[in-house]
Amino acid sequence: MSQEMLESAIDAVRIGQFLEGISGLKYVASQVRPPDKLYYSANIWLVRAYKESGQLPAAIKLCRQLATSSHPRVKNWAQQALPVLRQPAVRDRLNMF
């Protein structure tokens, strides 16, 4: 059941339904624990959903937590994602017009 809920939440994020996606991803993440793959998948997608919906502080906070994961691939992903999340948006750099 959690796998189906994860897929549904990911689909919502992919089509821009961020509130629905975030809600579903948070639920899935709350129902499983590391080292369950669903836990990591839900949280990685949650970082993405937060970022894409403009909730950068939440994305950065969760990404920081994932960067301390004992799972090497998740830790590596988060460590690579953090600098990207912290970059100022291109539109902010072009805000002189």
Coordinates of N, CA and C in Angstrom, one line a residue:
M1 N 0.8 -1.2 0.0 CA 0.0 0.0 0.0 C 0.9 1.3 0.0
S2 N 1.9 1.3 0.8 CA 2.8 2.5 0.8 C 3.4 2.8 -0.5
Q3 N 3.8 1.7 -1.3 CA 4.4 1.9 -2.6 C 3.4 2.6 -3.5
E4 N 2.2 2.2 -3.5 CA 1.1 2.8 -4.3 C 0.9 4.3 -3.9
M5 N 0.9 4.5 -2.6 CA 0.8 5.9 -2.1 C 2.0 6.8 -2.5
L6 N 3.2 6.2 -2.5 CA 4.3 6.9 -2.9 C 4.2 7.3 -4.4
E7 N 3.9 6.3 -5.2 CA 3.7 6.6 -6.6 C 2.7 7.6 -6.9
S8 N 1.6 7.6 -6.2 CA 0.5 8.6 -6.4 C 1.0 10.0 -6.0
A9 N 1.8 10.1 -4.9 CA 2.3 11.4 -4.5 C 3.3 11.9 -5.5
I10 N 4.2 11.0 -6.0 CA 5.2 11.4 -7.0 C 4.5 11.9 -8.2
D11 N 3.5 11.2 -8.7 CA 2.7 11.7 -9.9 C 2.1 13.1 -9.6
A12 N 1.6 13.3 -8.4 CA 1.1 14.6 -8.1 C 2.1 15.7 -8.2
V13 N 3.3 15.4 -7.7 CA 4.4 16.4 -7.8 C 4.8 16.6 -9.3
R14 N 4.9 15.6 -10.0 CA 5.2 15.7 -11.4 C 4.3 16.6 -12.3
I15 N 3.0 16.6 -11.9 CA 2.1 17.4 -12.6 C 1.8 18.7 -11.9
G16 N 2.6 19.0 -10.9 CA 2.4 20.4 -10.3 C 1.4 20.5 -9.2
Q17 N 0.9 19.4 -8.7 CA -0.1 19.4 -7.6 C 0.7 19.2 -6.3
F18 N 1.4 20.3 -6.0 CA 2.4 20.2 -4.9 C 1.8 19.9 -3.5
L19 N 0.6 20.5 -3.2 CA 0.0 20.3 -1.9 C -0.3 18.9 -1.7
E20 N -1.0 18.3 -2.7 CA -1.4 16.9 -2.7 C -0.1 16.0 -2.6
G21 N 0.9 16.3 -3.4 CA 2.1 15.5 -3.4 C 2.8 15.6 -2.1
I22 N 3.0 16.8 -1.6 CA 3.7 16.9 -0.3 C 3.0 16.2 0.8
S23 N 1.7 16.3 0.8 CA 0.9 15.6 1.9 C 1.1 14.1 1.8
G24 N 1.0 13.6 0.6 CA 1.2 12.1 0.4 C 2.6 11.7 0.7
L25 N 3.6 12.4 0.3 CA 5.0 12.1 0.6 C 5.3 12.1 2.1
K26 N 4.7 13.1 2.8 CA 4.9 13.2 4.2 C 4.3 12.0 4.9
Y27 N 3.1 11.6 4.4 CA 2.5 10.5 5.0 C 3.3 9.2 4.9
V28 N 3.7 8.9 3.6 CA 4.5 7.7 3.4 C 5.8 7.7 4.2
A29 N 6.5 8.9 4.3 CA 7.7 8.9 5.1 C 7.4 8.7 6.6
S30 N 6.2 9.1 7.0 CA 5.9 8.9 8.4 C 5.5 7.4 8.8
Q31 N 5.2 6.6 7.7 CA 4.8 5.3 8.0 C 5.9 4.2 7.9
V32 N 7.1 4.7 7.4 CA 8.2 3.7 7.3 C 9.5 4.4 7.9
R33 N 10.5 3.6 8.2 CA 11.7 4.1 8.8 C 12.9 3.6 8.0
P34 N 14.0 4.3 8.1 CA 15.2 3.8 7.5 C 15.5 2.4 8.1
P35 N 16.0 1.5 7.3 CA 16.6 1.7 6.0 C 15.6 1.4 4.8
D36 N 14.3 1.4 5.1 CA 13.3 1.1 4.1 C 13.5 2.1 2.9
K37 N 13.5 1.5 1.7 CA 13.7 2.3 0.5 C 12.6 3.4 0.3
L38 N 11.4 3.0 0.8 CA 10.3 4.0 0.7 C 10.5 5.2 1.5
Y39 N 11.2 5.1 2.6 CA 11.5 6.2 3.5 C 12.4 7.2 2.7
Y40 N 13.4 6.7 2.1 CA 14.4 7.5 1.4 C 13.7 8.1 0.1
S41 N 13.0 7.3 -0.6 CA 12.4 7.8 -1.8 C 11.4 8.9 -1.5
A42 N 10.6 8.7 -0.5 CA 9.6 9.7 -0.1 C 10.3 11.0 0.3
N43 N 11.3 10.9 1.0 CA 12.0 12.2 1.5 C 12.8 12.9 0.4
I44 N 13.4 12.1 -0.5 CA 14.0 12.8 -1.7 C 13.0 13.5 -2.5
W45 N 11.9 12.8 -2.8 CA 10.9 13.5 -3.6 C 10.2 14.7 -2.8
L46 N 10.2 14.6 -1.5 CA 9.7 15.7 -0.7 C 10.6 16.9 -0.8
V47 N 11.9 16.7 -0.8 CA 12.9 17.8 -1.0 C 12.5 18.5 -2.4
R48 N 12.4 17.6 -3.4 CA 12.1 18.2 -4.7 C 10.7 18.9 -4.8
A49 N 9.7 18.4 -4.1 CA 8.4 19.0 -4.1 C 8.5 20.4 -3.3
Y50 N 9.2 20.4 -2.2 CA 9.4 21.6 -1.5 C 10.1 22.7 -2.4
K51 N 11.1 22.3 -3.1 CA 11.9 23.2 -3.9 C 11.0 23.7 -5.0
E52 N 10.3 22.8 -5.7 CA 9.5 23.2 -6.9 C 8.3 24.1 -6.5
S53 N 7.8 23.9 -5.2 CA 6.7 24.7 -4.8 C 7.1 26.0 -4.1
G54 N 8.4 26.3 -4.1 CA 8.9 27.5 -3.6 C 9.2 27.5 -2.1
Q55 N 9.1 26.3 -1.5 CA 9.4 26.2 0.0 C 10.8 25.8 0.2
L56 N 11.7 26.7 -0.2 CA 13.2 26.4 -0.1 C 13.7 26.1 1.3
P57 N 13.2 26.9 2.3 CA 13.7 26.6 3.7 C 13.4 25.2 4.1
A58 N 12.2 24.7 3.8 CA 11.8 23.3 4.1 C 12.6 22.3 3.3
A59 N 12.9 22.6 2.0 CA 13.7 21.7 1.2 C 15.1 21.6 1.7
I60 N 15.7 22.8 2.1 CA 17.1 22.8 2.6 C 17.1 22.0 4.0
K61 N 16.2 22.3 4.8 CA 16.2 21.6 6.2 C 16.1 20.1 6.0
L62 N 15.2 19.6 5.2 CA 15.1 18.2 5.0 C 16.4 17.6 4.3
C63 N 16.9 18.3 3.3 CA 18.1 17.9 2.6 C 19.3 17.8 3.6
R64 N 19.4 18.7 4.5 CA 20.4 18.7 5.5 C 20.3 17.4 6.3
Q65 N 19.1 17.0 6.7 CA 18.9 15.8 7.4 C 19.4 14.6 6.6
L66 N 19.0 14.6 5.3 CA 19.4 13.5 4.5 C 20.9 13.4 4.3
A67 N 21.5 14.5 4.3 CA 23.0 14.6 4.1 C 23.8 13.9 5.3
T68 N 23.1 13.6 6.4 CA 23.7 12.9 7.5 C 23.3 11.4 7.5
S69 N 22.6 11.0 6.5 CA 22.1 9.6 6.4 C 23.2 8.6 6.5
S70 N 22.9 7.5 7.0 CA 23.8 6.3 7.0 C 23.8 5.6 5.7
H71 N 22.8 5.9 4.9 CA 22.7 5.3 3.5 C 23.6 6.1 2.6
P72 N 24.7 5.5 2.1 CA 25.7 6.2 1.3 C 25.1 6.9 0.0
R73 N 24.2 6.3 -0.7 CA 23.7 6.9 -1.9 C 22.8 8.1 -1.6
V74 N 22.0 8.0 -0.5 CA 21.1 9.1 -0.1 C 22.0 10.2 0.4
K75 N 23.0 9.9 1.2 CA 23.9 10.9 1.7 C 24.6 11.7 0.6
N76 N 25.1 11.0 -0.4 CA 25.7 11.6 -1.5 C 24.8 12.5 -2.3
W77 N 23.6 12.0 -2.6 CA 22.6 12.8 -3.3 C 22.3 14.1 -2.5
A78 N 22.1 14.0 -1.3 CA 21.8 15.2 -0.5 C 22.9 16.2 -0.4
Q79 N 24.1 15.6 -0.3 CA 25.3 16.5 -0.3 C 25.5 17.2 -1.6
Q80 N 25.1 16.6 -2.7 CA 25.2 17.2 -4.0 C 24.0 18.2 -4.2
A81 N 22.8 17.9 -3.7 CA 21.7 18.7 -3.8 C 21.7 20.0 -3.0
L82 N 22.3 20.0 -1.8 CA 22.4 21.2 -1.0 C 22.9 22.4 -1.7
P83 N 24.1 22.3 -2.3 CA 24.6 23.5 -3.0 C 23.6 24.1 -4.1
V84 N 22.9 23.2 -4.7 CA 22.0 23.6 -5.8 C 20.8 24.3 -5.1
L85 N 20.3 23.8 -4.0 CA 19.2 24.4 -3.3 C 19.6 25.8 -2.8
R86 N 20.8 26.0 -2.4 CA 21.3 27.3 -1.8 C 21.6 28.3 -2.9
Q87 N 21.7 28.0 -4.2 CA 22.0 28.9 -5.2 C 20.9 29.9 -5.4
P88 N 21.3 31.2 -5.5 CA 20.2 32.2 -5.8 C 19.6 31.9 -7.2
A89 N 18.3 32.1 -7.2 CA 17.6 31.9 -8.5 C 18.1 32.8 -9.6
V90 N 18.1 32.3 -10.8 CA 18.6 33.1 -11.9 C 17.8 34.4 -12.0
R91 N 16.5 34.4 -11.8 CA 15.7 35.6 -11.9 C 16.1 36.6 -10.8
D92 N 16.6 36.2 -9.7 CA 17.1 37.1 -8.7 C 18.4 37.8 -9.2
R93 N 19.2 37.1 -9.9 CA 20.4 37.7 -10.4 C 20.1 38.7 -11.6
L94 N 19.0 38.5 -12.2 CA 18.6 39.4 -13.3 C 17.6 40.4 -13.0
N95 N 17.5 40.7 -11.7 CA 16.4 41.5 -11.2 C 16.7 43.0 -11.4
M96 N 17.7 43.3 -12.2 CA 18.0 44.7 -12.4 C 17.1 45.4 -13.4
F97 N 16.2 44.7 -14.0 CA 15.3 45.3 -15.0 C 14.0 45.6 -14.5

